[in-house]
Coordinates of C-alpha atoms in Angstrom, one line a residue:
M1 CA 11.2 -21.3 16.9
P2 CA 11.7 -23.5 14.1
E3 CA 15.5 -24.3 13.2
R4 CA 14.1 -25.2 9.9
N5 CA 14.4 -20.4 9.9
P6 CA 17.9 -19.7 10.8
L7 CA 16.5 -16.2 9.7
L8 CA 14.8 -15.9 12.4
N9 CA 16.7 -14.1 15.6
P10 CA 18.9 -12.3 13.5
V11 CA 15.9 -10.4 11.9
L12 CA 13.9 -9.6 14.7
E13 CA 17.6 -8.8 16.4
W14 CA 18.1 -6.1 14.2
Y15 CA 14.6 -5.2 13.9
A16 CA 13.9 -4.4 17.6
R17 CA 17.4 -1.8 17.4
C18 CA 16.8 -0.1 14.1
A19 CA 13.2 0.0 13.2
R20 CA 11.4 3.2 12.0
E21 CA 8.5 4.4 14.3
L22 CA 5.8 5.1 12.9
P23 CA 2.3 5.4 14.3
W24 CA 0.1 2.8 12.9
R25 CA 2.7 0.7 14.6
E26 CA 1.9 2.0 18.2
P27 CA 0.8 -0.3 20.5
D28 CA -2.3 1.9 20.7
A29 CA -2.9 1.9 16.8
T30 CA -6.8 0.5 16.2
P31 CA -7.1 -2.4 13.2
W32 CA -9.4 1.0 11.1
A33 CA -5.7 2.6 11.6
I34 CA -3.9 0.3 10.2
L35 CA -6.1 -1.0 7.8
V36 CA -6.0 2.6 6.7
S37 CA -2.1 3.1 6.3
E38 CA -2.0 -0.8 4.6
I39 CA -4.0 1.0 1.7
M40 CA -2.4 3.9 1.7
L41 CA 1.4 2.4 1.2
Q42 CA 0.2 0.9 -1.6
Q43 CA 2.6 1.4 -4.5
T44 CA 3.4 4.8 -1.7
P45 CA 6.6 5.6 0.0
V46 CA 6.5 6.2 4.3
A47 CA 7.3 9.6 3.8
R48 CA 4.1 10.7 1.8
V49 CA 1.7 9.1 3.2
L50 CA 2.5 10.2 7.3
P51 CA 0.7 13.7 6.4
V52 CA -1.9 12.2 4.5
W53 CA -2.7 8.8 6.8
T54 CA -2.7 12.2 9.9
E55 CA -5.2 14.2 8.6
W56 CA -7.3 11.3 7.6
M57 CA -6.9 9.5 10.8
R58 CA -8.1 13.1 12.6
R59 CA -11.3 13.6 10.3
W60 CA -11.8 10.4 10.5
P61 CA -11.0 8.0 13.4
T62 CA -13.1 5.2 12.5
P63 CA -15.4 3.3 9.7
A64 CA -18.4 5.5 11.0
A65 CA -17.2 8.5 11.0
L66 CA -15.4 7.9 7.1
A67 CA -18.8 5.8 5.7
A68 CA -20.9 9.6 7.1
E69 CA -19.0 11.3 4.4
P70 CA -20.0 11.5 0.2
P71 CA -17.0 9.6 -1.2
G72 CA -15.7 12.4 -3.1
E73 CA -14.9 13.6 0.2
A74 CA -11.9 10.5 0.5
V75 CA -11.1 11.4 -3.3
R76 CA -10.8 14.9 -2.4
H77 CA -8.4 14.8 0.5
W78 CA -6.8 11.6 -0.5
G79 CA -4.5 14.5 -1.7
R80 CA -1.2 13.7 -3.8
L81 CA -0.6 10.2 -2.9
G82 CA -1.6 8.5 -7.0
Y83 CA -3.8 5.3 -7.3
P84 CA -7.2 7.1 -5.9
R85 CA -9.7 4.4 -6.6
R86 CA -8.3 2.9 -3.1
A87 CA -9.5 6.2 -1.4
L88 CA -12.7 5.1 -3.4
N89 CA -11.7 1.7 -1.7
L90 CA -10.9 2.8 1.7
H91 CA -14.8 4.8 1.7
A92 CA -16.4 1.7 0.4
C93 CA -15.3 -0.6 2.9
A94 CA -15.8 1.6 6.4
R95 CA -19.2 1.9 4.5
A96 CA -19.5 -2.7 4.4
V97 CA -17.4 -2.1 8.3
T98 CA -20.0 0.1 9.5
D99 CA -23.2 -2.0 8.3
L100 CA -22.2 -5.9 8.7
H101 CA -19.8 -5.2 11.1
G102 CA -20.8 -3.3 13.9
G103 CA -18.6 -0.2 12.7
E104 CA -15.7 -3.3 13.8
V105 CA -12.8 -4.1 12.1
P106 CA -13.6 -7.7 11.6
S107 CA -10.5 -9.6 12.6
D108 CA -10.8 -13.0 10.4
H109 CA -8.7 -12.9 7.8
A110 CA -11.2 -14.5 5.5
T111 CA -14.1 -12.1 6.2
L112 CA -11.3 -9.1 5.8
L113 CA -11.1 -10.6 2.3
S114 CA -14.5 -9.9 1.6
L115 CA -14.1 -6.5 2.4
P116 CA -13.8 -3.9 -0.7
G117 CA -10.6 -3.1 -1.9
V118 CA -8.7 -5.5 0.2
G119 CA -7.1 -8.5 -1.2
E120 CA -4.4 -11.4 0.3
Y121 CA -1.7 -9.0 1.3
T122 CA -4.1 -6.5 3.4
A123 CA -5.6 -8.8 4.6
A124 CA -3.2 -10.5 5.9
A125 CA -1.2 -7.4 6.7
V126 CA -4.3 -6.7 9.6
A127 CA -4.8 -9.5 10.7
S128 CA -1.0 -9.8 12.0
F129 CA -0.3 -6.0 12.5
A130 CA -4.1 -5.3 14.4
F131 CA -4.6 -8.5 16.0
R132 CA -2.0 -11.0 15.8
G133 CA -2.8 -13.7 13.5
R134 CA 0.1 -16.1 12.1
H135 CA 0.0 -15.3 8.4
A136 CA 2.0 -15.2 5.3
V137 CA 2.6 -11.3 4.7
L138 CA 3.7 -11.3 1.5
D139 CA 4.4 -7.3 0.0
T140 CA 7.3 -6.6 -2.2
N141 CA 9.8 -6.4 0.4
V142 CA 9.1 -9.3 1.4
R143 CA 8.9 -10.9 -1.9
R144 CA 12.7 -9.1 -2.7
V145 CA 14.6 -10.3 0.6
L146 CA 13.1 -14.1 0.8
A147 CA 13.9 -13.8 -3.0
R148 CA 18.0 -13.5 -2.4
A149 CA 18.3 -14.4 1.2
V150 CA 16.6 -18.0 -0.1
R151 CA 16.2 -18.5 -3.5
G152 CA 19.4 -17.2 -4.1
E153 CA 17.8 -14.3 -6.6
E154 CA 17.7 -10.7 -7.8
Y155 CA 14.6 -10.2 -7.3
P156 CA 10.7 -11.9 -7.2
P157 CA 8.7 -12.8 -10.5
K158 CA 6.3 -10.1 -11.3
A159 CA 3.7 -11.6 -9.6
T160 CA 2.9 -13.4 -6.7
T161 CA 3.5 -17.5 -7.5
A162 CA 2.3 -20.5 -5.6
A163 CA 5.8 -21.1 -4.7
E164 CA 6.9 -18.1 -2.9
R165 CA 3.8 -18.4 -1.1
A166 CA 4.7 -21.7 0.0
L167 CA 8.1 -20.5 0.8
A168 CA 6.9 -17.5 3.6
E169 CA 4.8 -20.3 5.0
S170 CA 7.3 -22.4 5.6
L171 CA 9.3 -19.4 7.6
L172 CA 6.4 -18.2 9.4
P173 CA 7.4 -18.7 13.5
G174 CA 5.1 -19.3 15.9
P175 CA 2.1 -16.8 16.6
E176 CA 4.2 -14.7 18.8
D177 CA 6.3 -14.3 17.2
A178 CA 4.7 -14.3 13.8
P179 CA 3.6 -10.8 13.1
V180 CA 6.4 -9.3 14.4
W181 CA 8.9 -11.9 11.7
A182 CA 6.1 -10.5 9.2
V183 CA 6.6 -6.3 9.6
A184 CA 10.3 -6.7 10.3
V185 CA 11.0 -8.9 6.9
M186 CA 9.1 -5.6 5.4
E187 CA 11.6 -2.9 6.6
L188 CA 14.8 -4.7 6.0
G189 CA 13.1 -4.6 3.0
A190 CA 12.4 -1.4 2.6
L191 CA 15.8 0.0 4.1
V192 CA 18.1 -2.4 3.6
C193 CA 17.7 -5.1 1.1
T194 CA 16.5 -2.1 -1.3
A195 CA 15.8 -3.1 -5.0
R196 CA 18.1 -0.6 -6.4
A197 CA 21.2 -1.0 -4.1
A198 CA 21.3 -3.3 -1.2
R199 CA 23.0 -2.3 1.4
C200 CA 24.5 -5.8 2.3
A201 CA 27.2 -4.4 5.1
D202 CA 24.3 -3.3 6.9
C203 CA 21.9 -6.5 6.4
P204 CA 21.8 -9.1 9.3
I205 CA 22.0 -11.9 7.0
S206 CA 24.6 -11.2 4.8
G207 CA 26.2 -14.0 6.3
L208 CA 23.1 -16.3 5.5
C209 CA 22.4 -14.8 1.9
A210 CA 21.4 -17.3 -1.1
W211 CA 22.3 -14.6 -3.3
R212 CA 25.5 -12.6 -1.6
L213 CA 27.2 -16.1 -1.0
A214 CA 26.6 -17.0 -4.2
G215 CA 28.4 -13.7 -5.8
K216 CA 24.8 -11.8 -6.2
P217 CA 24.6 -12.9 -9.9
P218 CA 21.9 -10.8 -12.1
Y219 CA 18.9 -10.9 -12.6
E220 CA 17.9 -13.0 -15.5
G221 CA 14.3 -12.4 -15.8
P222 CA 12.2 -9.7 -18.1
A223 CA 13.6 -6.6 -18.5
R224 CA 12.3 -4.0 -15.7
R225 CA 11.4 -1.4 -16.3
G226 CA 10.6 1.4 -14.2
Q227 CA 7.5 3.3 -14.4
G228 CA 7.2 7.3 -16.5
Y229 CA 5.1 9.5 -15.5
A230 CA 5.9 12.6 -16.8
G231 CA 3.1 13.2 -20.1
T232 CA 0.7 9.8 -18.8
D233 CA -2.4 9.1 -18.7
R234 CA -1.9 9.3 -14.9
Q235 CA -0.3 12.4 -14.6
C236 CA -2.9 14.3 -16.3
R237 CA -6.2 11.8 -14.8
G238 CA -4.2 13.7 -11.4
R239 CA -4.0 17.4 -12.9
L240 CA -7.7 17.3 -13.9
L241 CA -8.4 15.0 -10.4
A242 CA -6.6 18.3 -8.9
V243 CA -9.0 20.6 -10.3
L244 CA -11.9 18.8 -8.8
R245 CA -10.3 18.2 -5.3
G246 CA -9.7 22.3 -4.9
A247 CA -13.3 23.3 -6.0
H248 CA -16.2 23.7 -3.6
G249 CA -18.8 22.6 -6.4
P250 CA -19.6 21.5 -9.3
V251 CA -16.6 22.3 -12.2
P252 CA -16.6 23.8 -15.4
K253 CA -15.3 22.1 -17.9
A254 CA -13.0 25.2 -19.0
A255 CA -11.4 25.0 -16.4
L256 CA -10.1 20.8 -16.9
D257 CA -9.7 21.5 -20.0
A258 CA -7.2 24.6 -18.8
V259 CA -5.2 22.2 -17.0
W260 CA -3.6 20.0 -19.8
D261 CA -3.7 20.8 -23.9
D262 CA -3.7 17.5 -25.5
A263 CA -7.5 17.8 -26.3
V264 CA -7.3 13.3 -27.3
Q265 CA -5.2 12.7 -24.0
R266 CA -7.4 15.2 -21.7
E267 CA -11.2 13.9 -22.8
R268 CA -9.8 10.1 -22.4
A269 CA -8.3 11.0 -19.1
L270 CA -12.1 12.6 -17.8
D271 CA -14.0 9.5 -19.4
G272 CA -11.9 7.3 -17.2
L273 CA -12.0 9.6 -13.8
V274 CA -16.2 9.0 -14.9
A275 CA -16.3 5.6 -15.4
D276 CA -13.8 4.4 -12.0
G277 CA -16.2 6.7 -10.2
L278 CA -14.0 9.6 -8.8
A279 CA -15.6 12.1 -11.2
E280 CA -19.8 12.7 -12.3
V281 CA -20.4 14.6 -14.5
L282 CA -23.8 16.5 -15.0
D283 CA -26.5 17.0 -17.5
D284 CA -25.2 21.2 -17.7
G285 CA -22.1 19.3 -18.4
T286 CA -19.8 20.5 -15.2
Y287 CA -18.2 18.0 -13.5
R288 CA -17.8 17.2 -9.3
L289 CA -16.5 14.8 -7.4
P290 CA -18.7 11.7 -6.5
L291 CA -21.4 12.2 -4.2

């Protein structure tokens, strides 16, 4: 391994001892299973993803199985994971994989990037975890670990920068270790080097961490505000979508009106669901999931 990454061995040794057992990390996990997990895990905790992912894999074990269903079924079985456009993206991705790639998730990074709903992070993660590629995988947890351990900063910038990508690429080990390094740093950020309460006493690289060695200087960037939920358009959309998901056919407008009191916000949220392709309004004024 390159000497320029002294973090590698302690992080890999920690991961071998402490990694969570997750089904998408099992040796027999398919590229499709890994792709679905990566989309679901975006901005969503593992505990919420596990039961939904398990149901999806039982119901749709292959891209072709999901592609054969209407997109509304993907939305219906998205449950309460939030950000339900991801369900539509996964459905479109399944159809693209089925129609353009013979039902097999492509292995190369550039082709993965061409799939609906697959961005830089997801393409790198799938190429690394499903096909053992050598890519810099930069999610929020990885960015935070590298910001602290290498740059001496409590938090990374709000948006991923070219400097962060260059740093991550400079730390990549050889092809054999690169996929494990990617998931190990991610796990370290999720379990130990967390955003709110870094557990430095349990960290395998605390003796090398630039932020800790500098006395943990506080973050000096723009104020970091947590995302509220109660009373927001997101909550309203979720309530409306729950009604549509629970119905076995078109839903009268009155049933949607009943779940949210603020009429202006409710209409705005409903219009947004239709505009985003998450709901359809029929000629008789009823609503349903997309077909």
